[in-house]
PDB file of C-alpha atoms in Angstrom:
ATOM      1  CA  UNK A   1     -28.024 -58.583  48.546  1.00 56.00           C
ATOM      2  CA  UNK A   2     -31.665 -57.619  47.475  1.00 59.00           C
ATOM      3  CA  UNK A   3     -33.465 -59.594  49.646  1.00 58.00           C
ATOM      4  CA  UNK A   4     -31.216 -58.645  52.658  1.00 57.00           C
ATOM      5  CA  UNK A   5     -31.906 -55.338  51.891  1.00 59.00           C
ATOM      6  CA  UNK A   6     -35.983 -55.664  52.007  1.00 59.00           C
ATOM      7  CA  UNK A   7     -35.308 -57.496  54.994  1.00 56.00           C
ATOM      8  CA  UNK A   8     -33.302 -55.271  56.929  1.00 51.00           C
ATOM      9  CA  UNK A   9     -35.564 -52.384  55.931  1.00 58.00           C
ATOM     10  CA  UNK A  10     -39.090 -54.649  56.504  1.00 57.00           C
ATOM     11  CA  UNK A  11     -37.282 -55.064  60.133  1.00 51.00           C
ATOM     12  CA  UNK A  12     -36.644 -51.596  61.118  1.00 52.00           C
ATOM     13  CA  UNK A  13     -40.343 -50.254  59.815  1.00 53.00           C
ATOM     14  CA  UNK A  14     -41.648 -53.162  61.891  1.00 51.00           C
ATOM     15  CA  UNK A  15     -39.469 -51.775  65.176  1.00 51.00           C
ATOM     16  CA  UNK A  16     -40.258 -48.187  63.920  1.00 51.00           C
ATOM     17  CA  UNK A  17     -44.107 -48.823  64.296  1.00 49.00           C
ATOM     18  CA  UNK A  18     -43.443 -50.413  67.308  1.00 50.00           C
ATOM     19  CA  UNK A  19     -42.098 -48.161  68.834  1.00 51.00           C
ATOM     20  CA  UNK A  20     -44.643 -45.832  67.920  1.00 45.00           C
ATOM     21  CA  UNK A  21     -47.498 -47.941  69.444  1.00 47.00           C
ATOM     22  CA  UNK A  22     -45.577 -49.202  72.258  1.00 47.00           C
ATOM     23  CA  UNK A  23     -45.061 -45.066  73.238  1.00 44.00           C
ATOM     24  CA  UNK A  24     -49.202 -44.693  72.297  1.00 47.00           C
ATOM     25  CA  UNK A  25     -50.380 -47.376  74.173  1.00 46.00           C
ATOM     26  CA  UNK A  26     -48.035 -46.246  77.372  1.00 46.00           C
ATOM     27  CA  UNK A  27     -49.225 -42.821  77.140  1.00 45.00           C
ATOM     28  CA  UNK A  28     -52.844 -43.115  78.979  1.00 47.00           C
ATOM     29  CA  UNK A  29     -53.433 -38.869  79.048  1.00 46.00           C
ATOM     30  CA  UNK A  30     -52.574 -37.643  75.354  1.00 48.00           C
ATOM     31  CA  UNK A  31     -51.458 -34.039  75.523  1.00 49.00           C
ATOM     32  CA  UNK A  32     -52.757 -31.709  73.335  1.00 45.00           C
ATOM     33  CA  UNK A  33     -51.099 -31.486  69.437  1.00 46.00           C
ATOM     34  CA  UNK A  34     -50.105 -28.598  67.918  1.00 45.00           C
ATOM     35  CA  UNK A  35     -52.436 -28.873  65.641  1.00 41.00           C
ATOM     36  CA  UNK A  36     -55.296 -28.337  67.740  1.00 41.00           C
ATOM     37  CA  UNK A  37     -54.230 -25.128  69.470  1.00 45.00           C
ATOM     38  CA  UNK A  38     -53.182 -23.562  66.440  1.00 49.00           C
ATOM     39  CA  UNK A  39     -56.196 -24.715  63.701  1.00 53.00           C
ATOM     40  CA  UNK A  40     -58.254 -27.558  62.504  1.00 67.00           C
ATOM     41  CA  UNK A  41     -55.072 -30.085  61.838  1.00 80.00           C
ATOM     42  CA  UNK A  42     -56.316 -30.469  58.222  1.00 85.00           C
ATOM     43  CA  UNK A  43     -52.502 -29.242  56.916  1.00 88.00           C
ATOM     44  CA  UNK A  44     -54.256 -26.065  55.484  1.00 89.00           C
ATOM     45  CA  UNK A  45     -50.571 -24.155  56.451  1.00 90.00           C
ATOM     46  CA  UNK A  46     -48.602 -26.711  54.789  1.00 91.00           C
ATOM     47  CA  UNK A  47     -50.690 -27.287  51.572  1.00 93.00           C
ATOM     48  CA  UNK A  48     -50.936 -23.007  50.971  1.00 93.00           C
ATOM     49  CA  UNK A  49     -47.206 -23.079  51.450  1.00 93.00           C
ATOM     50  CA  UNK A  50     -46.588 -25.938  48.787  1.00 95.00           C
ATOM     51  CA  UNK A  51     -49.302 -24.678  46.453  1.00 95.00           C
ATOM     52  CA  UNK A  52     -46.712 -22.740  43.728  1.00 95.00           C
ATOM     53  CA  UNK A  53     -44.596 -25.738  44.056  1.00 97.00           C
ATOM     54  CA  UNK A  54     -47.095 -28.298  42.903  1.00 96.00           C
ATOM     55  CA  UNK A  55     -48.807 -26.445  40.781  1.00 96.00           C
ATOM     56  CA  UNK A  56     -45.010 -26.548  38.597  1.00 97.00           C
ATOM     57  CA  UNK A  57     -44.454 -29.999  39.047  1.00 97.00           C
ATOM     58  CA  UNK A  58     -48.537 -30.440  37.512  1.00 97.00           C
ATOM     59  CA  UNK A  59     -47.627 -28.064  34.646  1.00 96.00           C
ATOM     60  CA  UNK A  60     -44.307 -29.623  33.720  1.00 97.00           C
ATOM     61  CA  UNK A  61     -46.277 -33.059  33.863  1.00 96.00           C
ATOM     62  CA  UNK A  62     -49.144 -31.573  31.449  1.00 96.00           C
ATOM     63  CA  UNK A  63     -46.151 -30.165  29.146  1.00 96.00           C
ATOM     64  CA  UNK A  64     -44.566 -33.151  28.831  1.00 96.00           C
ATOM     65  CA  UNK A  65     -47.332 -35.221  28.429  1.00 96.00           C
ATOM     66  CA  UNK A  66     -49.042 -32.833  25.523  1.00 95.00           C
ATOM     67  CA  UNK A  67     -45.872 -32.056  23.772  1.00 95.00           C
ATOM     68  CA  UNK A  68     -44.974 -33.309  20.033  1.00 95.00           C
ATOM     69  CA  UNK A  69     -43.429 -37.007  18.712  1.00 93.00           C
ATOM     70  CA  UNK A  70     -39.661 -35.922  19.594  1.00 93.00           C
ATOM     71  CA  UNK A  71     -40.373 -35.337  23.963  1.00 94.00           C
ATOM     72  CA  UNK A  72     -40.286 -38.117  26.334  1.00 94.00           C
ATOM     73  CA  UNK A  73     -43.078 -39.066  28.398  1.00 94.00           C
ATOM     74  CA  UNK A  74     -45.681 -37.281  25.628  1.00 96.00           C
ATOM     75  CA  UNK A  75     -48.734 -39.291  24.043  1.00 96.00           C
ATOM     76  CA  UNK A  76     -47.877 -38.448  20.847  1.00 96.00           C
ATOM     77  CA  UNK A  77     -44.514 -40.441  21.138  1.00 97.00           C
ATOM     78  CA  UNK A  78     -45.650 -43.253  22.508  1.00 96.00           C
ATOM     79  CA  UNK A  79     -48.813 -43.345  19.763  1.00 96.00           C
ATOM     80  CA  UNK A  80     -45.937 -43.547  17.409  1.00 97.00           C
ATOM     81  CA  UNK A  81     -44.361 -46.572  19.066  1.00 97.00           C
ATOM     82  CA  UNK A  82     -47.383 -48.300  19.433  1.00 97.00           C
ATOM     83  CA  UNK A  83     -48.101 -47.667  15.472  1.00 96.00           C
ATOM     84  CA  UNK A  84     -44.151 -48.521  14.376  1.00 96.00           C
ATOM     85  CA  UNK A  85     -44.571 -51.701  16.626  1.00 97.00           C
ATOM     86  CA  UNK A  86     -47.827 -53.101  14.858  1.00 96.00           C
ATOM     87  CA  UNK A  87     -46.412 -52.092  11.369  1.00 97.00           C
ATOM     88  CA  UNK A  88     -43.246 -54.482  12.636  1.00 96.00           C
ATOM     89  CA  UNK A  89     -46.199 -57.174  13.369  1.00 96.00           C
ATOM     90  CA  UNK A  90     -44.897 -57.271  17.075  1.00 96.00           C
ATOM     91  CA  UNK A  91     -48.438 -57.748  18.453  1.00 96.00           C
ATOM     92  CA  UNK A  92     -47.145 -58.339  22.255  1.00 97.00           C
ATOM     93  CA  UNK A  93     -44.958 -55.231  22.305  1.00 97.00           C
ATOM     94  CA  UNK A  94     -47.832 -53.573  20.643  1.00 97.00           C
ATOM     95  CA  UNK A  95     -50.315 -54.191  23.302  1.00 97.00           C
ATOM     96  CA  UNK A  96     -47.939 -53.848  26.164  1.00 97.00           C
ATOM     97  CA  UNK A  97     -47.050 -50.354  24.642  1.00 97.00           C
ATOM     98  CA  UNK A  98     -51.018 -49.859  24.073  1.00 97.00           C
ATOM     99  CA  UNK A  99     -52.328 -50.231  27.681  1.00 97.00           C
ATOM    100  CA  UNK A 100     -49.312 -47.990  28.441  1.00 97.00           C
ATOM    101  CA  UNK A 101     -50.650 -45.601  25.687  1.00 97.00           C
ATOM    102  CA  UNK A 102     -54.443 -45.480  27.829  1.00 97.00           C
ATOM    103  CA  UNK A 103     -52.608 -45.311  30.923  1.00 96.00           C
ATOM    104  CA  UNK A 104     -50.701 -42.063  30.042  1.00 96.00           C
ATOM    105  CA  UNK A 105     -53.675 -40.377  28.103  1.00 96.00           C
ATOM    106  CA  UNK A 106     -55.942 -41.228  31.459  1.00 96.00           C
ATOM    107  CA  UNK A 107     -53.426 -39.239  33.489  1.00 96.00           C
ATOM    108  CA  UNK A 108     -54.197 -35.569  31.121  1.00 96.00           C
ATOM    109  CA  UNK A 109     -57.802 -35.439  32.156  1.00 96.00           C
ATOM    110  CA  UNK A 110     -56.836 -36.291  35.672  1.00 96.00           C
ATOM    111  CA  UNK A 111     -54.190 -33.735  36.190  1.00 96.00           C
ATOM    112  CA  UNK A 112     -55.948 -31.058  34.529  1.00 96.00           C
ATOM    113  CA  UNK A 113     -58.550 -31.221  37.377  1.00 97.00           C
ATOM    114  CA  UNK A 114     -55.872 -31.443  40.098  1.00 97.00           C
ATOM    115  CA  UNK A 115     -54.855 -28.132  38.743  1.00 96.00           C
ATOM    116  CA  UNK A 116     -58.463 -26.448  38.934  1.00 96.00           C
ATOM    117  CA  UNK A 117     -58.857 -28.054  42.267  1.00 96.00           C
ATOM    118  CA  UNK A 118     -55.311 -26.342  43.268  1.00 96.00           C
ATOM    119  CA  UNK A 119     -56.650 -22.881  41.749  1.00 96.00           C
ATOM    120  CA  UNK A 120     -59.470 -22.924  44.194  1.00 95.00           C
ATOM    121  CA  UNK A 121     -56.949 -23.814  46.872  1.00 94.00           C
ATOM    122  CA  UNK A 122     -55.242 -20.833  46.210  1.00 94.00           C
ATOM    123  CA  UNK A 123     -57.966 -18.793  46.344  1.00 94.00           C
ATOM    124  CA  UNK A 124     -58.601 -20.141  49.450  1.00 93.00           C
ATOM    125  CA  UNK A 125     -55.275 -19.496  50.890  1.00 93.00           C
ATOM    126  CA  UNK A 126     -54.943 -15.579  49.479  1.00 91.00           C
ATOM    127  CA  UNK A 127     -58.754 -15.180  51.237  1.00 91.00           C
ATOM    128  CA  UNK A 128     -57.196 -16.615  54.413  1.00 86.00           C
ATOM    129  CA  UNK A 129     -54.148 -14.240  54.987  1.00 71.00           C
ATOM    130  CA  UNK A 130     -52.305 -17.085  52.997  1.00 60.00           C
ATOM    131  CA  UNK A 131     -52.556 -19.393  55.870  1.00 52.00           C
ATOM    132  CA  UNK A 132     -48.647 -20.230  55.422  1.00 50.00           C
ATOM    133  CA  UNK A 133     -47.628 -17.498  57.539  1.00 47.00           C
ATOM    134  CA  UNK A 134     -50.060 -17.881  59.857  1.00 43.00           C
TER     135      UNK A 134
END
């Protein structure tokens, strides 16, 4: 059932793309996009109208990864598992849990620059007439 699955899906991206190049390749004189008449096509319009959204989700994702022993997803839980599995001498579970343990402490640093980088993309956007409803 699986495997038909992949297959039937692997079949229509293939006739998807396809289709896209076939229409590309038949085209010889692309019109203008939108993009072009109306800005630089770098999604500026769609990013400032996302911005509060995302900057949520990155919250919630710092919140739950700094929060205490007794939240899902947070370091400090799964230090404790790592700790409870090597006091239980399960050594594979241990390091499995471990590299998960770097993994999730990595992703703190990283998403606490995301959300600078989306403060200055704000900024941006107020300076800009908030390009959303441009």
């Amino acid at each position: 059932m699986r495997t038909r699955n992949i297959a039937l899906s692997s079949v229509a991206a293939a006739t998807a793309l396809l289709g896209v190049a076939g229409t590309a390749a038949a085209d010889s004189t692309p019109a203008p996009s939108a993009s072009a008449k109306s800005g630089a096509g770098d999604g500026a319009q769609a990013l400032c109208k996302r911005v509060p959204k995302i900057e949520k989700r990155i919250h919630r994702a710092l919140q739950r990864l700094q929060g205490k022993a007794g939240r899902r997803g947070s370091v400090a839980r799964l230090e404790k598992r790592v700790e409870k599995a090597k006091a239980a001498g399960h050594t594979e579970i241990a390091n499995f849990l471990d590299h998960k343990l770097t993994r999730r402490k990595s992703l703190v640093p990283t998403l606490q620059q995301r959300q600078k980088d989306l403060a200055k993309v704000a900024t941006w956007c107020r300076t800009h007439h908030n390009a959303a409803s441009s």
